[in-house]
mmCIF file of C-alpha atoms in Angstrom:
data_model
loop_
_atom_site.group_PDB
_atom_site.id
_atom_site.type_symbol
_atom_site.label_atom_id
_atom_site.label_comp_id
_atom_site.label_asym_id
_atom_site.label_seq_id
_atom_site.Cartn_x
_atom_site.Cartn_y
_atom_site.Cartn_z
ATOM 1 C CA UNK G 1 94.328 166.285 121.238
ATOM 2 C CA UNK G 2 97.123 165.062 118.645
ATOM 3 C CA UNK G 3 98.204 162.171 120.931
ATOM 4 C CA UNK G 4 94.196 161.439 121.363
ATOM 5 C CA UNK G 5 93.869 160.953 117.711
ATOM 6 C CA UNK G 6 97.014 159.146 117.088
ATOM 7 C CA UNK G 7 96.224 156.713 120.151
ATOM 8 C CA UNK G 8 92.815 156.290 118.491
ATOM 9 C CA UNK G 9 93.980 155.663 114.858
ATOM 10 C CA UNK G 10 96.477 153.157 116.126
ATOM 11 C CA UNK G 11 93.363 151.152 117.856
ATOM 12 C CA UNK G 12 91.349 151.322 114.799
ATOM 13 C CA UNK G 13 94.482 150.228 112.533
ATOM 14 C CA UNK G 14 95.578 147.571 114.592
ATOM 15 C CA UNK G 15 91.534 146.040 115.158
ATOM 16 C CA UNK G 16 91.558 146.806 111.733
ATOM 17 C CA UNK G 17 94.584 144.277 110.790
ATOM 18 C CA UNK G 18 93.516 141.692 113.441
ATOM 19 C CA UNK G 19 90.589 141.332 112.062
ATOM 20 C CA UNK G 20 91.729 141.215 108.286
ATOM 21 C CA UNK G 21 94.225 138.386 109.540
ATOM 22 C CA UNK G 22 91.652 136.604 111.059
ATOM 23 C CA UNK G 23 89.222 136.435 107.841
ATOM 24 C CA UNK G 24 92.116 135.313 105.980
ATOM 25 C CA UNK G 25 93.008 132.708 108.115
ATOM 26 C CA UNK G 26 89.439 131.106 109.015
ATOM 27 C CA UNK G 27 87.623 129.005 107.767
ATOM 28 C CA UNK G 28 83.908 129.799 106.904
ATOM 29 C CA UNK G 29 81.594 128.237 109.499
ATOM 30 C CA UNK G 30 79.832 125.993 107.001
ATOM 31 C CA UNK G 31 83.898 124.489 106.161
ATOM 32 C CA UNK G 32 82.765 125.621 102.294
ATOM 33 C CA UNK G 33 85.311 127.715 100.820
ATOM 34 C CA UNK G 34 84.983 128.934 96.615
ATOM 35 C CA UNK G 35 87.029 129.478 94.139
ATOM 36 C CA UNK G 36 86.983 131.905 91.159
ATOM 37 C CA UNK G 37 89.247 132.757 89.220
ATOM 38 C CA UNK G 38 87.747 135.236 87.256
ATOM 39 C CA UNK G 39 85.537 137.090 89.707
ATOM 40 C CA UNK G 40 87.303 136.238 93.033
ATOM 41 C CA UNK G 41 89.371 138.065 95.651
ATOM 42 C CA UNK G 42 91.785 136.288 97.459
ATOM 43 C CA UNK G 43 90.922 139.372 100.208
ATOM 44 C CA UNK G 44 87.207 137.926 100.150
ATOM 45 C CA UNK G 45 86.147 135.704 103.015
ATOM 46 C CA UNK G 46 85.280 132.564 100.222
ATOM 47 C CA UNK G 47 82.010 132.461 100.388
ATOM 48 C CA UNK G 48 79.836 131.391 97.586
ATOM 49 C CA UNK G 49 79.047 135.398 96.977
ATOM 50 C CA UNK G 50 82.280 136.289 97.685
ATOM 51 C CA UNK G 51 84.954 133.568 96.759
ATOM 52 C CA UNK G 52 88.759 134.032 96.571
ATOM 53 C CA UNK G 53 90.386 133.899 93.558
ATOM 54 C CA UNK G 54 93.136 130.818 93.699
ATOM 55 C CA UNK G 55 93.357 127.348 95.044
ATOM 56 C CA UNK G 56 96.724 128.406 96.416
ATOM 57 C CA UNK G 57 95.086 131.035 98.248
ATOM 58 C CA UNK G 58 92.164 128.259 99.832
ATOM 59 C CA UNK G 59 95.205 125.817 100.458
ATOM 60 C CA UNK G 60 97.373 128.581 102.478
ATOM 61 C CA UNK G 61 93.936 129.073 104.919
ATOM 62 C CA UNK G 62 93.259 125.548 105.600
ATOM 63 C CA UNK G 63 97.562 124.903 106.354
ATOM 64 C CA UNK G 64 97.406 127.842 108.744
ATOM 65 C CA UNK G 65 93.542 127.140 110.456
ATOM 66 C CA UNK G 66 93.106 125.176 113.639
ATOM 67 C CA UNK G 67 89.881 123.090 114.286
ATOM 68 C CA UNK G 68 88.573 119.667 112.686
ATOM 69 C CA UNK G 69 85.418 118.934 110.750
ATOM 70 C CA UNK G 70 85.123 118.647 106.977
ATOM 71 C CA UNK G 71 86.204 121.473 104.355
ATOM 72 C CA UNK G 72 84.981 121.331 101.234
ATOM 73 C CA UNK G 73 87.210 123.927 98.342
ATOM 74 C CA UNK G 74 84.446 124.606 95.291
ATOM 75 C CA UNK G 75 85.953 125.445 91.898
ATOM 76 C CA UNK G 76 84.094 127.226 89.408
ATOM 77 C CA UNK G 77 84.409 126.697 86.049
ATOM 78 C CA UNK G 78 87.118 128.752 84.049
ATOM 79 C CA UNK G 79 90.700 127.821 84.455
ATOM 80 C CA UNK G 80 92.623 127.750 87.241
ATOM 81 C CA UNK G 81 96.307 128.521 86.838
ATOM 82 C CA UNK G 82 98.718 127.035 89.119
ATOM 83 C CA UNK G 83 101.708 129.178 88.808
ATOM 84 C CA UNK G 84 103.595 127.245 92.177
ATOM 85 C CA UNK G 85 102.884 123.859 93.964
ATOM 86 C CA UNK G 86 99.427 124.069 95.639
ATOM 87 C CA UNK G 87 99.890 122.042 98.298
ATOM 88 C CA UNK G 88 97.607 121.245 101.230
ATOM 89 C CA UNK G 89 99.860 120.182 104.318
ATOM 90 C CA UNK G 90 97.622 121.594 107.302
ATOM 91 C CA UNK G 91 99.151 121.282 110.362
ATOM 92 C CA UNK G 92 96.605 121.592 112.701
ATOM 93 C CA UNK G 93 93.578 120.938 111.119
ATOM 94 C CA UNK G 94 92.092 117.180 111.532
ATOM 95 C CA UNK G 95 90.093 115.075 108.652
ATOM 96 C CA UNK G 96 88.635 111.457 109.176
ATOM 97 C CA UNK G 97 86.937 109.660 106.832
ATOM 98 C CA UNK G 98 83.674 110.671 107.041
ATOM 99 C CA UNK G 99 84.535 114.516 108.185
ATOM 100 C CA UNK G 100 86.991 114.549 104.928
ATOM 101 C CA UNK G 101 88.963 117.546 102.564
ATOM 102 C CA UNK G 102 87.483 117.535 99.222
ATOM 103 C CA UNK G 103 88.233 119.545 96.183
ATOM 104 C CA UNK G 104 85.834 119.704 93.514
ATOM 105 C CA UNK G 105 84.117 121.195 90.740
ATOM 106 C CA UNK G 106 80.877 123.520 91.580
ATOM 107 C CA UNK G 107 78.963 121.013 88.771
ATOM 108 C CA UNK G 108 79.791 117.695 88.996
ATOM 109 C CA UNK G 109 79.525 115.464 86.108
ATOM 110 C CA UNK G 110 75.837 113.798 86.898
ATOM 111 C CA UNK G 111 74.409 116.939 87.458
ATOM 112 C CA UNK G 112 71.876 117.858 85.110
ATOM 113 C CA UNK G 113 73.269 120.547 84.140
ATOM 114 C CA UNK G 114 76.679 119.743 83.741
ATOM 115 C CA UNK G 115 78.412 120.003 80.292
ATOM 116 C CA UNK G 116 81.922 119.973 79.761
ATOM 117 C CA UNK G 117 82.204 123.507 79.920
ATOM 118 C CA UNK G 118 81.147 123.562 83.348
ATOM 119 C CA UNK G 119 84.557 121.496 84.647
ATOM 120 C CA UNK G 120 87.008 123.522 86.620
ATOM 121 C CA UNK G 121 90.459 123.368 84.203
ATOM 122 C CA UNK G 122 93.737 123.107 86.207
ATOM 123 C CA UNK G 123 97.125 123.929 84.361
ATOM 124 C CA UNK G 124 100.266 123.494 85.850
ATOM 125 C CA UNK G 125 102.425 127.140 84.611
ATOM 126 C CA UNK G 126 104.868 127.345 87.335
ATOM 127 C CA UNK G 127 109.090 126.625 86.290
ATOM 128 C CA UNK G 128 110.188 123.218 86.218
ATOM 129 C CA UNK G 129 112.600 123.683 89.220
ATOM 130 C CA UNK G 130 111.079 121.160 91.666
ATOM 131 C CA UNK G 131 113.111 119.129 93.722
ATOM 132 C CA UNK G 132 111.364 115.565 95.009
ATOM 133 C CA UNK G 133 112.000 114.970 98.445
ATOM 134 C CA UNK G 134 114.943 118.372 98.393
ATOM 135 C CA UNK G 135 117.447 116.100 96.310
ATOM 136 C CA UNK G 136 118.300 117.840 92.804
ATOM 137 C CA UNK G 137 116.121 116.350 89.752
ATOM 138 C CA UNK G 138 118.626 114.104 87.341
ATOM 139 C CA UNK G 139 116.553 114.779 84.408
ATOM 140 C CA UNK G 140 116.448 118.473 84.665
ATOM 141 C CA UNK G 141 112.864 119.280 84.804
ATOM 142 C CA UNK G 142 109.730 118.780 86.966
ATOM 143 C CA UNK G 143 107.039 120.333 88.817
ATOM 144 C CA UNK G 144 104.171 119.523 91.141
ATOM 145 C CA UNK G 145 100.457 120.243 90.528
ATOM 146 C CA UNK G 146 98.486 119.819 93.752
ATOM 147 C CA UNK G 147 100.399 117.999 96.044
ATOM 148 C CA UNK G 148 98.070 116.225 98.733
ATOM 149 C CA UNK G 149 100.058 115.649 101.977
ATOM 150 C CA UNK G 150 97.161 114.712 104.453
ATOM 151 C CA UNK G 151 94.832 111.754 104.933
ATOM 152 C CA UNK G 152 91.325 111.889 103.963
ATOM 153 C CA UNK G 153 90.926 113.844 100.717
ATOM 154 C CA UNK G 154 88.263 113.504 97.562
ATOM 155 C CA UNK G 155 89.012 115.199 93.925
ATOM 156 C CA UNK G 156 86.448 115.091 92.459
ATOM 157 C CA UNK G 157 84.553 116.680 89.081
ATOM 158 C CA UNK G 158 88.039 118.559 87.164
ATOM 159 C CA UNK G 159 89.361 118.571 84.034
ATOM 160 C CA UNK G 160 93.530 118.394 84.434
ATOM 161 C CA UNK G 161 95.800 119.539 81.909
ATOM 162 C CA UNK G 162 100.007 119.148 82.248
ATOM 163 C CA UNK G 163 102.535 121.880 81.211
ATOM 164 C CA UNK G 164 103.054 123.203 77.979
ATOM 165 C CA UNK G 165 106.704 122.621 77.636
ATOM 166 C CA UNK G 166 108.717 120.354 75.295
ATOM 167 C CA UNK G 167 108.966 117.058 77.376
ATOM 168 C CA UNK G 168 112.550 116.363 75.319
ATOM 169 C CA UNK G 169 114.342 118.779 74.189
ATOM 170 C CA UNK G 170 117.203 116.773 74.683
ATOM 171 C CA UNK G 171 118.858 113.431 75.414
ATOM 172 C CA UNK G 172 118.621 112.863 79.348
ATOM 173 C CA UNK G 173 116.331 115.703 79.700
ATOM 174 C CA UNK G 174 112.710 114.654 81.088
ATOM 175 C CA UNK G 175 110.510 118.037 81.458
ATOM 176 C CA UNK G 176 107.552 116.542 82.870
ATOM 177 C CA UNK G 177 104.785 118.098 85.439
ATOM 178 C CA UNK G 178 102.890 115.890 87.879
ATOM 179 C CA UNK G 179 99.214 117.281 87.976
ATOM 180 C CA UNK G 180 98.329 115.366 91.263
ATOM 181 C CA UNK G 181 101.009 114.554 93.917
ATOM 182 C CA UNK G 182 100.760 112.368 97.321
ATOM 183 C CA UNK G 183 104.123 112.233 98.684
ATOM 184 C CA UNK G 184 103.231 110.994 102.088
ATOM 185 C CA UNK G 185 104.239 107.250 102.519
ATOM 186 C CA UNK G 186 101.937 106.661 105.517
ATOM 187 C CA UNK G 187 99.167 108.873 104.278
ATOM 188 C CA UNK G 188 96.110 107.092 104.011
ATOM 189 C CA UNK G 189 92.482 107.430 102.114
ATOM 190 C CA UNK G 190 92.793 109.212 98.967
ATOM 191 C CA UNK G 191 90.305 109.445 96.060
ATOM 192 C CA UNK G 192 90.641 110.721 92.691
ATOM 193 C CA UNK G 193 87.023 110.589 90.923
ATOM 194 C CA UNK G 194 85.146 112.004 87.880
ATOM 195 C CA UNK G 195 88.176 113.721 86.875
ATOM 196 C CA UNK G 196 89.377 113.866 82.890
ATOM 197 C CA UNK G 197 93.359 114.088 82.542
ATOM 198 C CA UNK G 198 94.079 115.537 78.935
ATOM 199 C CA UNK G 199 97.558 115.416 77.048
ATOM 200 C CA UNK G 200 99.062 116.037 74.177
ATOM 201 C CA UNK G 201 102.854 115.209 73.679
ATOM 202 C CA UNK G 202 103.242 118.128 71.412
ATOM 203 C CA UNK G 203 101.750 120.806 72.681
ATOM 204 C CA UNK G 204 100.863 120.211 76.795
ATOM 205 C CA UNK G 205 102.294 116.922 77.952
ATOM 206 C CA UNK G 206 100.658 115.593 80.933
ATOM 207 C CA UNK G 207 103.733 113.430 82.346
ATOM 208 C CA UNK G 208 102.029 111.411 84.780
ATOM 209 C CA UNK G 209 98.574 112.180 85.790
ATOM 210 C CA UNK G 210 98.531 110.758 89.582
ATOM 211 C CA UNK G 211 101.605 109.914 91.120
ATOM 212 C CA UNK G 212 100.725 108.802 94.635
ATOM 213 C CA UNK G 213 102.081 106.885 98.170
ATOM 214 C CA UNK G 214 100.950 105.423 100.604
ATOM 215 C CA UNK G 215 97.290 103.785 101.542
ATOM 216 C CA UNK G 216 94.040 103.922 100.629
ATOM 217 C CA UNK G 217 94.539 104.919 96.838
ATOM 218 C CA UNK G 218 90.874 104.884 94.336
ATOM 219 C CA UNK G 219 91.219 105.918 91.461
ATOM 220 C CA UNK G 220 87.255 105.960 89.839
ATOM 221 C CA UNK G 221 85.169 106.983 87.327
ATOM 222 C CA UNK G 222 88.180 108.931 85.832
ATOM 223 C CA UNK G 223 89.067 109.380 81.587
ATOM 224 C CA UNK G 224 92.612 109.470 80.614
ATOM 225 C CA UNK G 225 93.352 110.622 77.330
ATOM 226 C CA UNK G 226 96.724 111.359 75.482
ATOM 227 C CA UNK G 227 98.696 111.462 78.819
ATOM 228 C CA UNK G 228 101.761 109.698 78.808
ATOM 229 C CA UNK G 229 101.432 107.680 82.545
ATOM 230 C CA UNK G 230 97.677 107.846 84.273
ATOM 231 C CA UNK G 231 98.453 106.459 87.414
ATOM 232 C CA UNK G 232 101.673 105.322 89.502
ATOM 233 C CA UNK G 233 101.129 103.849 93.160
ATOM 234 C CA UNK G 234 104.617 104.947 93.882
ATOM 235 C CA UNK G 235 106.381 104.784 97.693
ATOM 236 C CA UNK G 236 105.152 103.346 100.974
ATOM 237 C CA UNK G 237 106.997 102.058 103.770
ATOM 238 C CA UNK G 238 105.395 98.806 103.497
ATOM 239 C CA UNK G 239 102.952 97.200 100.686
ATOM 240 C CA UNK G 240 100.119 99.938 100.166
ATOM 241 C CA UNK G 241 96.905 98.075 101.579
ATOM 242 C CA UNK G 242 93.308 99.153 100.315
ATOM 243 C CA UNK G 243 94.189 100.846 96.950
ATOM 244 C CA UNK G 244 92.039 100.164 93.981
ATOM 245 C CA UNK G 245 91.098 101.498 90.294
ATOM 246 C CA UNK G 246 87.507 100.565 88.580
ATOM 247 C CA UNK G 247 85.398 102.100 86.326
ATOM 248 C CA UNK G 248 88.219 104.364 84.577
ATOM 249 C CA UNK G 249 89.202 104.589 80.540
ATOM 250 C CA UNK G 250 92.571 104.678 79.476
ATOM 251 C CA UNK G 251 93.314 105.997 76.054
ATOM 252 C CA UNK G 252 96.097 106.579 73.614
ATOM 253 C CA UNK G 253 98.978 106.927 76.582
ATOM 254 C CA UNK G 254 102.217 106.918 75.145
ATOM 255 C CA UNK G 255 103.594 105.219 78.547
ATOM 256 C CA UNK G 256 102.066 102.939 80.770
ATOM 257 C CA UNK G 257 98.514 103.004 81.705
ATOM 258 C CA UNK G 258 98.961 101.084 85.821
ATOM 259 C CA UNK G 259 102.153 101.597 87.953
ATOM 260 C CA UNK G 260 101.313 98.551 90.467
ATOM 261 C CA UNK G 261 105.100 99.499 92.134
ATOM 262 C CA UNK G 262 104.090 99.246 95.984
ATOM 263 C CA UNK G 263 100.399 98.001 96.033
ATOM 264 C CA UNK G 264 99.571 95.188 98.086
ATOM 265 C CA UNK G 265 98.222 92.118 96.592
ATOM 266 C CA UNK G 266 94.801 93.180 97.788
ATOM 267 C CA UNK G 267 95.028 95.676 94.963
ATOM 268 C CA UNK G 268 91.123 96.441 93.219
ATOM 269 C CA UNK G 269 91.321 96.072 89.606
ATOM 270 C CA UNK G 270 88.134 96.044 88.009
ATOM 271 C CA UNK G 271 85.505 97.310 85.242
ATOM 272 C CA UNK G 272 88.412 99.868 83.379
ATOM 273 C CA UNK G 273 89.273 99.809 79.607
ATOM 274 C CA UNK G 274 92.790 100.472 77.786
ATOM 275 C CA UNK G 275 93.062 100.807 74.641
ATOM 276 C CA UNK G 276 96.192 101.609 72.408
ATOM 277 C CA UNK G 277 99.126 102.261 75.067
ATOM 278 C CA UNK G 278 102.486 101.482 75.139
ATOM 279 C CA UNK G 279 102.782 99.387 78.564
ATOM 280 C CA UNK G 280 99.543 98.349 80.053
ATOM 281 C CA UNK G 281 101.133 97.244 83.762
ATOM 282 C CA UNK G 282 104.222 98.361 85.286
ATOM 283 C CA UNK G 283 105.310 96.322 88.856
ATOM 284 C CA UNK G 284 108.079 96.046 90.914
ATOM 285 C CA UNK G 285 111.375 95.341 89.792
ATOM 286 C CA UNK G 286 111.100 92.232 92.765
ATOM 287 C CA UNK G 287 107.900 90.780 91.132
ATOM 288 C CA UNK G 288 107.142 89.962 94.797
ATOM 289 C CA UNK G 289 103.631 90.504 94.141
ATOM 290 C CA UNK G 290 101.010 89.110 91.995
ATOM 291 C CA UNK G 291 97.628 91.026 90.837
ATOM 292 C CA UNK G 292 94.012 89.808 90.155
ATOM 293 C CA UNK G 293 92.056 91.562 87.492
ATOM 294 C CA UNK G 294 88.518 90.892 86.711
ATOM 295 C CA UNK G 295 85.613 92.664 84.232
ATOM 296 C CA UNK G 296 88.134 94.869 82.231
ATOM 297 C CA UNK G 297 89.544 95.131 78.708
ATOM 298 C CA UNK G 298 92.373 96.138 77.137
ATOM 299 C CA UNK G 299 93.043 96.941 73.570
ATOM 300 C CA UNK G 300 96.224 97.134 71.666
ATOM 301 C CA UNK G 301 99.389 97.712 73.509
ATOM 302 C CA UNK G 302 103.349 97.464 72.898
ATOM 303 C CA UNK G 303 103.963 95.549 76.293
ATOM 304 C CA UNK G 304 101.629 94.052 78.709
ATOM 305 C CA UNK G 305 103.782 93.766 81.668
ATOM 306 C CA UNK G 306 106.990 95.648 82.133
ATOM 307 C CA UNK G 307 109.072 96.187 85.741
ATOM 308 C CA UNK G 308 112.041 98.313 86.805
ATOM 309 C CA UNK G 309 110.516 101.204 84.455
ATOM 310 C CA UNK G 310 110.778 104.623 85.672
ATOM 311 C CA UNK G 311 110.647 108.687 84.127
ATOM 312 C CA UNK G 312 113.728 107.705 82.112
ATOM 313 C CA UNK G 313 111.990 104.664 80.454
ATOM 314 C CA UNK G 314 109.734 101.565 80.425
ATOM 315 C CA UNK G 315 112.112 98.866 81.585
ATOM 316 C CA UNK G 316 112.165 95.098 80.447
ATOM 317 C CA UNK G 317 109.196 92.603 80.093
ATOM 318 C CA UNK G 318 108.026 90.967 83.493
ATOM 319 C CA UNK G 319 106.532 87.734 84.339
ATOM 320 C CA UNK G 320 103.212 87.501 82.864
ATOM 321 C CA UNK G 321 101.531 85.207 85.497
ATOM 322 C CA UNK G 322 102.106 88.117 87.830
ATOM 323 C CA UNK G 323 98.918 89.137 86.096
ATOM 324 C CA UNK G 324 95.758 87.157 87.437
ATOM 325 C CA UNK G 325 92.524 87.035 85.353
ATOM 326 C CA UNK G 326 89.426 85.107 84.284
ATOM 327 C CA UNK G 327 87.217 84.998 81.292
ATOM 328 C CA UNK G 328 85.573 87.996 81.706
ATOM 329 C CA UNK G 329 88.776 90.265 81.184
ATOM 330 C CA UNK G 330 89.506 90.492 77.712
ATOM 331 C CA UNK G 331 93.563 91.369 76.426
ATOM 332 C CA UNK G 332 94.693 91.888 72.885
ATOM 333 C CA UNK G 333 97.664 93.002 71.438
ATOM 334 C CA UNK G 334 95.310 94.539 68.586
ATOM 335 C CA UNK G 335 92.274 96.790 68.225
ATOM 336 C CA UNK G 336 90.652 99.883 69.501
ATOM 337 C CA UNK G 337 87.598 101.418 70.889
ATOM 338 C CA UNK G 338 85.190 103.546 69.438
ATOM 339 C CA UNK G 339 85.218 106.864 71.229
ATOM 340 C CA UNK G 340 82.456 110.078 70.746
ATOM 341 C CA UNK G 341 84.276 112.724 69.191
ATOM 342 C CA UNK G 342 81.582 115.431 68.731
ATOM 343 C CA UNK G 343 82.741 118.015 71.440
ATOM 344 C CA UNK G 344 78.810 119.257 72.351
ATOM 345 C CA UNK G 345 77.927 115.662 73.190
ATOM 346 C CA UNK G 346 77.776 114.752 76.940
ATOM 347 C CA UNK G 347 79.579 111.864 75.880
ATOM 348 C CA UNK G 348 82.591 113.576 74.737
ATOM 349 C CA UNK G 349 85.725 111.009 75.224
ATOM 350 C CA UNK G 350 83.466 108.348 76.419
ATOM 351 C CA UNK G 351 82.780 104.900 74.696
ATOM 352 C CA UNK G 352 80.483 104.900 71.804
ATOM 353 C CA UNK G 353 77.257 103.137 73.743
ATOM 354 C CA UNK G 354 76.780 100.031 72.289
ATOM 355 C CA UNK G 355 80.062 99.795 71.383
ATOM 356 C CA UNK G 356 83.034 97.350 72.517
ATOM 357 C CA UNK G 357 83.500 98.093 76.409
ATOM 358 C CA UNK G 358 80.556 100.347 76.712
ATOM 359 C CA UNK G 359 78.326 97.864 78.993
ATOM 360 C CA UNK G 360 81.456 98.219 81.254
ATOM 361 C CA UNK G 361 80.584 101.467 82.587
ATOM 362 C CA UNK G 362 83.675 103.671 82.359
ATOM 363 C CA UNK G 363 83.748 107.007 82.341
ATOM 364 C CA UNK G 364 83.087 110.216 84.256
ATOM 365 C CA UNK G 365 79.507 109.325 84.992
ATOM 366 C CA UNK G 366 78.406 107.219 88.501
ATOM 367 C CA UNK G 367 74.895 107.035 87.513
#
């Protein structure tokens, strides 16, 4: 009779764990997986009812699931602390560009009843002890955010703090956090929309907003305020093909605003507004390639074209002509733009409307 029971408790244990292993693993039939951080589980299955309770937890089941067909990760509002590196690195799950991985908020911006409240915040908490590509950091501090190492992937709809560390503390020290990572250098089809990077060199620097390789880089409808770099095309194994940036708004970045280092000369540059940064365009340290930039504005800057710049510093002035534009891109070494301050307004950190850049479009907002 003992040996009955034991045999039988052993069956039910062991169904028991195959079966927990196998909700954690899978991937809800509808590929929709949620995320709450206040409410959730990471024992749940993720769906909307019953979401888990990190990112890290949603990246670990799509690494480890086999199958193809879009996933999309929903974040609820709150904040979402990333205490490591979420990275998504599946290995045998496929995307393609229409059957894509997107993570975004549960509300996106033209939602009617959006507010920004409703935007999912990611902060970056975990130690500075990351080492790019295994080799030990000479500036003795950084970390990854969400670190993107497959083809085919949206962000869309968050709100993306840095670190709350002091960047300096000093000489040859760099602490800096990188909120969204693509290491990949033949990764392809990447885009980073409706999202609002915040800073503030004081309190929570936000190093360099997107640092990404490889192909098929947008950056759209995004706000960048009081970060020190917003975006850096940085490695491929040949001249990045298909990248672009339109429709974005670039404020008050103590660094530069566009790191053009490996973009192709097919590079997108169009409808975005700068205003008061240090460098406005960072290239290559060859010059080998020149850039064409149409409908855009910048206002007030230290340098307009810099190369050989880096985490360390900003480098020497470039060739100028490397920069390609007509009459309807407007460049001044002084001025500003008018931004809405009032925190309950929709139009929080957007362009006044009717103000200087405003019939540009830039901003969080497609429609």
């Amino acid at each position: 009779m003992y040996n009955s029971i034991k045999t039988l408790f052993i069956i039910l244990f062991t169904s028991w764990g195959c079966i927990a292993t196998a909700q954690l693993n899978s991937i809800p039939e509808d590929g929709r997986i949620f995320v709450n951080p206040e409410f959730g589980d990471n024992s749940n299955r993720g769906t909307k009812d019953y979401p888990i309770q990190s990112v890290y937890e949603a990246a670990q089941r799509i690494n480890h699931a086999n199958g193809k067909g879009a996933i999309t990760i929903y974040l609820s509002e709150g904040i979402h602390d990333l205490d490591k590196t979420v990275t998504f690195h599946p290995a045998n799950w496929h995307f393609t560009k229409e059957n894509r991985l997107t993570i975004r908020a549960e509300i996106l911006p033209d939602s009617t009843s959006w507010n920004h409240g409703k935007m999912p915040v990611i902060i970056s908490t975990m130690p500075l002890n990351f080492k790019p590509y295994g080799n030990d950091d000479p500036l003795h501090g950084a970390s990854y955010g969400l670190q993107i190492e497959t083809s085919h992937v949206t962000i869309q709809g968050l709100r993306v703090l840095g670190t709350p560390v002091h960047e300096t503390p000093k000489d040859g020290y760099v602490k800096r956090n990188y909120p969204i990572v693509r290491e990949g250098m033949d990764l392809t089809d990447l885009r980073i929309t409706q999202c609002l990077f915040l800073g503030d060199i004081h309190a929570i620097p936000n190093h360099l907003s997107i640092l990404a390789s490889g192909h098929g880089i947008e950056v759209d409808h995004c706000v960048f305020y009081g970060v020190k770099d917003a975006v850096v095309f940085w490695q491929s194994n040949e001249p990045a093909v298909g990248c672009s940036m339109h429709h974005n708004l670039i404020v008050d970045n103590y660094g530069g605003a566009v790191w053009a280092w490996t973009v192709a000369s097919d590079f997108k540059y169009y409808n975005n507004v700068v205003s008061n940064t240090n460098v406005f365009w960072e290239i290559g340290k060859n010059e080998q390639m020149t850039y064409k930039l149409s409908n855009s504005m910048v206002l007030g800057y230290n340098e307009l074209l810099n190369k050989n710049g880096g985490a360390f510093g900003y480098g020497e002035p470039a060739d100028t002509s490397k920069l390609i534009y007509k009459n309807d891109v407007i460049i001044k070494k002084k001025g500003a733009v008018e931004l809405d301050k009032n925190p309950t307004s929709k139009n929080y950190l957007h362009l006044k409307p009717g103000s200087i850049g405003s019939e540009l479009g830039v901003g969080l907002f497609l429609k």
